[in-house]
Short mmCIF file of C-alpha atoms in Angstrom, two decimals:
data_model
loop_
_atom_site.label_atom_id
_atom_site.label_comp_id
_atom_site.label_asym_id
_atom_site.label_seq_id
_atom_site.Cartn_x
_atom_site.Cartn_y
_atom_site.Cartn_z
CA UNK A 1 130.22 79.02 101.61
CA UNK A 2 132.35 81.83 100.22
CA UNK A 3 132.43 84.37 103.04
CA UNK A 4 133.46 87.12 100.60
CA UNK A 5 130.05 87.04 98.89
CA UNK A 6 127.14 88.78 100.60
CA UNK A 7 124.73 88.92 97.64
CA UNK A 8 123.55 87.03 94.58
CA UNK A 9 122.66 88.97 91.45
CA UNK A 10 120.74 87.29 88.64
CA UNK A 11 119.69 88.93 85.38
CA UNK A 12 116.65 87.15 83.94
CA UNK A 13 115.95 86.73 80.25
CA UNK A 14 113.29 85.26 77.97
CA UNK A 15 114.55 81.66 78.09
CA UNK A 16 112.52 78.76 79.52
CA UNK A 17 111.90 78.18 83.21
CA UNK A 18 114.30 75.21 83.39
CA UNK A 19 117.10 77.13 81.66
CA UNK A 20 116.65 80.11 84.00
CA UNK A 21 116.66 77.90 87.10
CA UNK A 22 119.89 76.29 85.92
CA UNK A 23 121.46 79.69 85.27
CA UNK A 24 120.33 80.97 88.66
CA UNK A 25 121.82 77.89 90.36
CA UNK A 26 125.18 78.82 88.79
CA UNK A 27 124.87 82.29 90.33
CA UNK A 28 124.12 80.72 93.71
CA UNK A 29 127.22 78.54 93.30
CA UNK A 30 129.36 81.68 93.71
CA UNK A 31 128.11 81.69 97.32
CA UNK A 32 127.40 78.00 97.98
CA UNK A 33 130.02 75.66 96.54
CA UNK A 34 128.60 73.00 94.24
CA UNK A 35 125.04 74.32 94.33
CA UNK A 36 124.74 74.05 90.54
CA UNK A 37 125.63 70.34 90.52
CA UNK A 38 122.01 69.45 91.38
CA UNK A 39 119.02 69.67 89.03
CA UNK A 40 116.14 71.42 90.81
CA UNK A 41 112.62 70.47 89.61
CA UNK A 42 111.02 73.79 90.59
CA UNK A 43 111.76 77.19 92.15
CA UNK A 44 110.45 76.27 95.58
CA UNK A 45 112.81 73.32 95.97
CA UNK A 46 115.70 75.47 94.74
CA UNK A 47 115.01 78.28 97.23
CA UNK A 48 114.51 75.83 100.12
CA UNK A 49 117.75 74.00 99.32
CA UNK A 50 119.59 77.29 99.10
CA UNK A 51 118.10 78.44 102.41
CA UNK A 52 119.17 75.23 104.17
CA UNK A 53 122.79 75.64 103.04
CA UNK A 54 123.26 79.30 103.94
CA UNK A 55 125.23 80.02 107.09
CA UNK A 56 124.74 83.79 107.04
CA UNK A 57 122.13 86.22 105.77
CA UNK A 58 122.55 87.44 102.20
CA UNK A 59 120.65 89.38 99.55
CA UNK A 60 119.20 87.83 96.38
CA UNK A 61 118.58 90.30 93.55
CA UNK A 62 116.36 89.08 90.71
CA UNK A 63 116.70 91.62 87.90
CA UNK A 64 114.11 91.81 85.11
CA UNK A 65 111.80 89.86 87.40
CA UNK A 66 108.90 89.98 84.88
CA UNK A 67 110.85 87.64 82.58
CA UNK A 68 111.03 85.07 85.38
CA UNK A 69 107.30 85.35 86.02
CA UNK A 70 106.57 84.99 82.31
CA UNK A 71 108.34 81.62 82.33
CA UNK A 72 106.80 80.58 85.67
CA UNK A 73 103.52 82.28 86.60
CA UNK A 74 103.53 80.60 90.02
CA UNK A 75 106.78 82.31 91.08
CA UNK A 76 105.13 85.25 92.94
CA UNK A 77 103.00 82.77 94.90
CA UNK A 78 106.07 80.67 95.72
CA UNK A 79 107.93 83.73 97.02
CA UNK A 80 104.83 84.77 99.01
CA UNK A 81 104.68 81.33 100.64
CA UNK A 82 108.35 81.40 101.63
CA UNK A 83 108.15 84.95 102.98
CA UNK A 84 105.07 84.17 105.05
CA UNK A 85 106.84 81.19 106.65
CA UNK A 86 109.48 83.66 107.95
CA UNK A 87 112.28 81.09 107.67
CA UNK A 88 114.39 82.62 104.93
CA UNK A 89 118.04 83.48 105.52
CA UNK A 90 118.06 85.74 102.47
CA UNK A 91 116.22 88.88 101.38
CA UNK A 92 114.67 89.27 97.94
CA UNK A 93 115.32 92.35 95.82
CA UNK A 94 112.99 92.25 92.82
CA UNK A 95 113.85 94.61 89.95
CA UNK A 96 112.36 95.32 86.55
CA UNK A 97 112.47 97.94 83.81
CA UNK A 98 108.74 97.62 83.03
CA UNK A 99 106.95 99.97 85.40
CA UNK A 100 103.56 98.52 84.50
CA UNK A 101 104.52 94.90 85.20
CA UNK A 102 106.43 95.65 88.41
CA UNK A 103 103.47 97.72 89.62
CA UNK A 104 101.20 94.76 88.91
CA UNK A 105 103.38 92.28 90.78
CA UNK A 106 103.89 94.40 93.89
CA UNK A 107 101.19 97.09 94.18
CA UNK A 108 98.17 95.30 92.72
CA UNK A 109 95.87 94.16 95.53
CA UNK A 110 95.27 90.87 93.71
CA UNK A 111 98.99 90.08 93.51
CA UNK A 112 100.42 87.43 95.89
CA UNK A 113 103.25 89.84 96.74
CA UNK A 114 100.96 92.77 97.62
CA UNK A 115 101.85 94.22 101.01
CA UNK A 116 104.97 92.09 101.49
CA UNK A 117 107.57 94.62 100.33
CA UNK A 118 109.54 96.35 103.08
CA UNK A 119 110.51 99.09 100.65
CA UNK A 120 109.46 100.07 97.13
CA UNK A 121 111.92 102.19 95.19
CA UNK A 122 111.04 103.83 91.90
CA UNK A 123 114.34 104.77 90.32
CA UNK A 124 114.48 108.35 89.11
CA UNK A 125 116.75 109.69 86.35
CA UNK A 126 120.25 110.57 87.52
CA UNK A 127 120.57 114.28 88.28
CA UNK A 128 122.08 116.42 85.55
CA UNK A 129 124.89 117.52 87.85
CA UNK A 130 126.53 114.08 87.54
CA UNK A 131 126.90 114.49 83.78
CA UNK A 132 130.08 116.53 84.28
CA UNK A 133 131.78 113.64 86.03
CA UNK A 134 130.39 111.01 83.66
CA UNK A 135 131.48 112.83 80.50
CA UNK A 136 134.54 114.47 82.03
CA UNK A 137 133.44 117.80 80.59
CA UNK A 138 132.78 121.39 81.61
CA UNK A 139 129.40 122.67 82.79
CA UNK A 140 128.29 124.04 79.41
CA UNK A 141 128.87 120.72 77.66
CA UNK A 142 127.20 118.90 80.56
CA UNK A 143 124.00 120.89 79.95
CA UNK A 144 124.18 120.16 76.22
CA UNK A 145 124.75 116.44 76.79
CA UNK A 146 121.95 116.16 79.36
CA UNK A 147 119.53 117.91 77.02
CA UNK A 148 120.01 115.04 74.55
CA UNK A 149 120.64 111.95 76.67
CA UNK A 150 118.70 112.73 79.84
CA UNK A 151 119.37 110.91 83.10
CA UNK A 152 119.47 107.23 82.06
CA UNK A 153 122.91 105.67 82.74
CA UNK A 154 122.69 103.31 79.76
CA UNK A 155 122.29 106.27 77.40
CA UNK A 156 125.36 107.87 78.94
CA UNK A 157 127.35 104.69 78.31
CA UNK A 158 126.32 104.67 74.65
CA UNK A 159 127.29 108.34 74.31
CA UNK A 160 130.74 107.67 75.78
CA UNK A 161 131.46 105.15 73.02
CA UNK A 162 131.93 108.05 70.60
CA UNK A 163 134.45 110.92 70.60
CA UNK A 164 131.92 113.76 70.34
CA UNK A 165 128.23 114.53 70.63
CA UNK A 166 127.50 114.89 66.92
CA UNK A 167 129.01 111.51 66.08
CA UNK A 168 127.01 109.91 68.89
CA UNK A 169 123.79 111.52 67.63
CA UNK A 170 124.43 110.19 64.13
CA UNK A 171 125.36 106.66 65.18
CA UNK A 172 123.06 106.06 68.15
CA UNK A 173 119.96 108.15 67.43
CA UNK A 174 119.67 108.91 63.70
CA UNK A 175 121.07 105.75 62.14
CA UNK A 176 118.19 103.32 61.40
CA UNK A 177 120.40 100.61 62.94
CA UNK A 178 121.28 102.78 65.94
CA UNK A 179 120.90 101.40 69.45
CA UNK A 180 118.26 103.94 70.48
CA UNK A 181 116.37 104.50 67.23
CA UNK A 182 113.46 102.38 68.48
CA UNK A 183 113.83 103.19 72.19
CA UNK A 184 110.47 104.97 72.69
CA UNK A 185 108.57 102.09 71.11
CA UNK A 186 110.45 99.57 73.25
CA UNK A 187 109.76 101.51 76.43
CA UNK A 188 106.07 101.81 75.69
CA UNK A 189 105.73 98.13 74.80
CA UNK A 190 107.07 97.33 78.26
CA UNK A 191 104.99 99.91 80.11
CA UNK A 192 101.63 100.21 78.37
CA UNK A 193 99.00 97.92 76.92
CA UNK A 194 97.74 100.40 74.31
CA UNK A 195 100.98 101.50 72.67
CA UNK A 196 99.23 102.86 69.57
CA UNK A 197 97.36 105.53 71.51
CA UNK A 198 100.41 106.35 73.65
CA UNK A 199 102.65 106.77 70.59
CA UNK A 200 99.99 108.92 68.94
CA UNK A 201 99.72 111.24 71.94
CA UNK A 202 103.50 111.54 72.29
CA UNK A 203 103.83 112.34 68.58
CA UNK A 204 101.15 115.04 68.82
CA UNK A 205 102.70 116.62 71.92
CA UNK A 206 106.19 116.30 70.43
CA UNK A 207 105.00 118.18 67.36
CA UNK A 208 104.04 121.19 69.46
CA UNK A 209 100.40 120.64 70.48
CA UNK A 210 100.47 121.40 74.20
CA UNK A 211 96.90 122.35 75.09
CA UNK A 212 94.42 119.57 75.81
CA UNK A 213 92.03 120.93 73.19
CA UNK A 214 94.77 120.91 70.53
CA UNK A 215 95.85 117.38 71.44
CA UNK A 216 92.25 116.14 71.31
CA UNK A 217 91.62 117.83 67.97
CA UNK A 218 94.68 116.30 66.32
CA UNK A 219 93.93 112.89 67.82
CA UNK A 220 90.31 113.05 66.67
CA UNK A 221 89.10 112.40 70.22
CA UNK A 222 86.93 114.11 72.81
CA UNK A 223 89.10 115.97 75.31
CA UNK A 224 87.57 114.22 78.33
CA UNK A 225 88.41 110.81 76.83
CA UNK A 226 92.14 111.62 77.00
CA UNK A 227 92.34 112.19 80.75
CA UNK A 228 93.19 108.57 81.52
CA UNK A 229 95.82 107.94 78.79
CA UNK A 230 97.49 111.30 79.44
CA UNK A 231 97.44 110.56 83.17
CA UNK A 232 99.11 107.22 82.54
CA UNK A 233 101.87 108.87 80.50
CA UNK A 234 102.35 111.37 83.34
CA UNK A 235 102.52 108.62 85.96
CA UNK A 236 105.20 106.85 83.92
CA UNK A 237 107.21 110.09 83.65
CA UNK A 238 106.97 110.43 79.87
CA UNK A 239 105.09 113.73 79.90
CA UNK A 240 104.43 116.53 82.39
CA UNK A 241 101.62 119.03 82.75
CA UNK A 242 102.55 122.61 83.55
CA UNK A 243 100.25 125.31 84.89
CA UNK A 244 101.18 128.97 85.43
CA UNK A 245 102.75 129.87 88.76
CA UNK A 246 100.06 130.35 91.38
CA UNK A 247 97.39 128.30 89.61
CA UNK A 248 95.88 125.25 91.30
CA UNK A 249 97.08 122.27 89.20
CA UNK A 250 93.79 120.41 89.76
CA UNK A 251 91.56 123.33 88.79
CA UNK A 252 93.61 125.30 86.25
CA UNK A 253 92.35 125.25 82.67
CA UNK A 254 95.64 126.64 81.40
CA UNK A 255 97.59 123.39 81.67
CA UNK A 256 100.14 122.63 78.96
CA UNK A 257 101.53 119.17 78.23
CA UNK A 258 105.21 118.64 77.39
CA UNK A 259 107.38 115.60 76.80
CA UNK A 260 109.35 115.18 80.00
CA UNK A 261 112.25 112.93 78.99
CA UNK A 262 115.20 114.40 77.07
CA UNK A 263 115.72 111.45 74.75
CA UNK A 264 112.00 111.25 73.95
CA UNK A 265 111.94 114.99 73.20
CA UNK A 266 114.83 114.50 70.78
CA UNK A 267 113.13 111.50 69.19
CA UNK A 268 109.86 113.30 68.51
CA UNK A 269 111.47 116.53 67.33
CA UNK A 270 114.22 115.16 65.12
CA UNK A 271 113.48 111.52 64.29
CA UNK A 272 109.73 110.99 63.90
CA UNK A 273 109.18 113.87 61.40
CA UNK A 274 112.13 112.69 59.26
CA UNK A 275 111.80 108.93 59.67
CA UNK A 276 111.33 108.28 55.93
CA UNK A 277 114.43 110.31 55.08
CA UNK A 278 116.49 108.47 57.68
CA UNK A 279 115.33 105.09 56.35
CA UNK A 280 116.77 106.15 52.97
CA UNK A 281 120.13 106.65 54.67
CA UNK A 282 120.06 110.45 54.35
CA UNK A 283 121.46 111.04 57.82
CA UNK A 284 123.41 114.13 56.71
CA UNK A 285 120.17 115.85 55.67
CA UNK A 286 118.56 115.34 59.08
CA UNK A 287 121.79 116.15 60.90
CA UNK A 288 121.73 119.56 59.25
CA UNK A 289 118.26 120.16 60.75
CA UNK A 290 119.52 119.00 64.15
CA UNK A 291 122.49 121.37 64.08
CA UNK A 292 120.25 124.34 63.24
CA UNK A 293 117.61 123.62 65.89
CA UNK A 294 119.80 122.14 68.63
CA UNK A 295 120.60 125.43 70.45
CA UNK A 296 116.87 126.14 70.91
CA UNK A 297 116.29 122.50 71.90
CA UNK A 298 119.03 122.74 74.54
CA UNK A 299 117.63 126.06 75.71
CA UNK A 300 114.36 124.37 76.69
CA UNK A 301 116.28 121.88 78.84
CA UNK A 302 118.30 124.76 80.32
CA UNK A 303 115.05 126.30 81.55
CA UNK A 304 114.09 123.05 83.28
CA UNK A 305 117.50 122.75 84.91
CA UNK A 306 117.28 126.34 86.17
CA UNK A 307 113.85 125.74 87.70
CA UNK A 308 115.11 122.54 89.31
CA UNK A 309 118.07 124.46 90.73
CA UNK A 310 115.87 127.11 92.34
CA UNK A 311 113.31 124.63 93.71
CA UNK A 312 114.00 124.00 97.39
CA UNK A 313 117.34 125.77 97.19
CA UNK A 314 118.76 128.56 99.33
CA UNK A 315 119.87 131.50 97.18
CA UNK A 316 121.48 134.50 98.86
CA UNK A 317 120.19 133.26 102.19
CA UNK A 318 116.58 132.84 101.03
CA UNK A 319 114.94 129.39 100.88
CA UNK A 320 112.64 129.00 97.90
CA UNK A 321 109.69 126.74 97.24
CA UNK A 322 109.15 124.84 93.97
CA UNK A 323 109.82 126.98 90.90
CA UNK A 324 107.59 127.01 87.84
CA UNK A 325 106.83 128.99 84.70
CA UNK A 326 104.24 131.73 84.37
CA UNK A 327 102.38 132.98 81.35
CA UNK A 328 99.55 135.45 81.15
CA UNK A 329 98.65 139.09 80.62
CA UNK A 330 100.13 142.14 82.26
CA UNK A 331 98.60 145.60 81.95
CA UNK A 332 101.15 148.40 81.53
CA UNK A 333 99.54 151.86 81.14
CA UNK A 334 100.28 151.94 77.41
CA UNK A 335 98.65 148.53 76.77
CA UNK A 336 94.87 148.94 77.13
CA UNK A 337 94.12 145.35 76.15
CA UNK A 338 97.00 143.92 78.08
CA UNK A 339 100.21 142.29 76.91
CA UNK A 340 100.99 138.55 76.91
CA UNK A 341 104.27 137.69 78.63
CA UNK A 342 106.08 134.55 79.69
CA UNK A 343 108.45 134.06 82.61
CA UNK A 344 110.91 131.16 82.62
CA UNK A 345 111.39 130.90 86.39
CA UNK A 346 109.11 132.03 89.21
CA UNK A 347 109.47 130.90 92.82
CA UNK A 348 108.15 132.18 96.11
CA UNK A 349 110.22 131.95 99.27
CA UNK A 350 109.06 129.52 101.90
CA UNK A 351 108.33 132.40 104.29
CA UNK A 352 106.28 134.16 101.52
CA UNK A 353 108.33 137.35 101.92
CA UNK A 354 110.32 137.06 98.70
CA UNK A 355 109.69 136.14 95.09
CA UNK A 356 112.30 135.24 92.48
CA UNK A 357 111.72 136.07 88.81
CA UNK A 358 114.17 134.60 86.32
CA UNK A 359 114.97 134.75 82.62
CA UNK A 360 116.89 131.89 80.95
CA UNK A 361 119.08 132.34 77.88
CA UNK A 362 121.14 129.74 76.01
CA UNK A 363 122.65 132.00 73.36
CA UNK A 364 125.88 133.91 72.79
CA UNK A 365 126.61 137.59 73.37
CA UNK A 366 123.44 138.46 75.25
CA UNK A 367 123.31 141.89 76.85
CA UNK A 368 122.72 141.40 80.56
CA UNK A 369 121.64 145.02 80.95
CA UNK A 370 119.04 144.72 78.18
CA UNK A 371 117.69 141.43 79.55
CA UNK A 372 117.51 142.81 83.07
CA UNK A 373 115.70 145.92 81.85
CA UNK A 374 113.08 143.78 80.07
CA UNK A 375 112.67 141.61 83.17
CA UNK A 376 112.24 144.68 85.37
CA UNK A 377 109.49 146.01 83.09
CA UNK A 378 107.63 142.70 83.24
CA UNK A 379 107.97 142.47 87.01
CA UNK A 380 106.32 145.87 87.57
CA UNK A 381 102.91 144.62 86.48
CA UNK A 382 102.82 140.96 87.49
CA UNK A 383 99.43 140.15 89.08
CA UNK A 384 100.68 137.49 91.50
CA UNK A 385 103.20 139.60 93.43
CA UNK A 386 101.82 140.23 96.90
CA UNK A 387 101.96 143.50 98.77
CA UNK A 388 105.23 143.84 100.65
CA UNK A 389 106.99 141.01 98.82
CA UNK A 390 110.58 141.68 97.85
CA UNK A 391 111.25 140.83 94.20
CA UNK A 392 114.59 139.29 93.20
CA UNK A 393 115.49 139.31 89.49
CA UNK A 394 117.89 136.66 88.19
CA UNK A 395 119.40 135.98 84.77
CA UNK A 396 120.36 132.38 83.99
CA UNK A 397 122.87 132.66 81.13
CA UNK A 398 125.01 130.29 79.08
CA UNK A 399 128.05 132.52 79.43
CA UNK A 400 129.04 135.55 81.45
CA UNK A 401 128.42 138.82 79.59
CA UNK A 402 131.43 140.98 78.73
CA UNK A 403 129.90 143.84 80.67
CA UNK A 404 127.80 143.19 83.73
CA UNK A 405 126.07 145.54 86.14
CA UNK A 406 127.38 144.71 89.61
CA UNK A 407 123.84 144.68 90.99
CA UNK A 408 122.59 142.13 88.45
CA UNK A 409 122.21 138.58 89.74
CA UNK A 410 123.54 136.21 87.07
CA UNK A 411 123.82 132.44 87.37
CA UNK A 412 125.84 130.39 84.89
CA UNK A 413 126.09 126.67 84.07
CA UNK A 414 128.93 126.41 86.60
CA UNK A 415 126.44 127.43 89.30
CA UNK A 416 123.55 125.25 88.14
CA UNK A 417 125.62 122.11 87.46
CA UNK A 418 127.70 122.12 90.64
#
């Protein structure tokens, strides 16, 4: 046995069971000399032979585990049997990109592997702050890159193959032959049984219908019939439901649905509406639309990043709870019928004594004084501010203003992306 090796990694594919066993035996041979010289008739005999020859405990990682199960439906039962015997000298790490299938193999009560996992890890997107290191860029560019590519490492790798963002957008996203042109469809095929309904809902939300009633109307469905499919998309992380700050998420009727993933947002804003044009090879035409709308598109991501930054963070010695948006009416004396306003960032301190109100801007040459004055006027009449609470106003800006009031609290990309 090669003492330098402490783990076996095997990436499954769609080939037959016998071919995959043979390939896996070659991976084992990096740890156990000559292991691949034998033909194993089934997975159980392979695992038992491997176990008998190990002299120290190792880890066995089976990536894209659903492909293995597709070629051998008995595999989960075989692994269950071996684990229950408690004789193994190796630990299984089962991985898969299909959330639905992995959930079925591990968390379904009818699955042989149910209850046998010591730990279940659902991988989350990589935090935006790591984009600076990955792209070797400044904080402003890191925000712009994250707004397009999100937190999936593979997307970052594809972006790095090109010298600049615009070239990467053209080649990877807009080109009909691009690597990620069909990514949403591929993801949904892996994760959902009814891809037609899921794609329909994502298209509707991506086109700007955010209220449940609007989504139902465009889909030609009753609103209550969409609870389950929308919930599934939320569970998978494709969409999110926002309610105004202070509202109970379970009871609020003001919920708005948004696409949650950066790449999916880009796909449904810039690819789906212009798919026919792109298929004709008119990439320049669509790229012109992208260049015009991209600052606003990035600005929406900037708001999310700012809320994430505030959530659970300590700012000027004050620890804040989860930040969210707020929208609703305020009633200044001159507005008898009230005035609709929106706030980009609202967070209450954990001790309830403070509340942070923030405005996010991703534009050039903004006047900090003007923005702060507008924010102050809004804050005077907000219905959710409690008696005695100290209000802290913050501007989240793309760049530092040329003139800045010393009392104004301004946070820049360098602060958010650190």
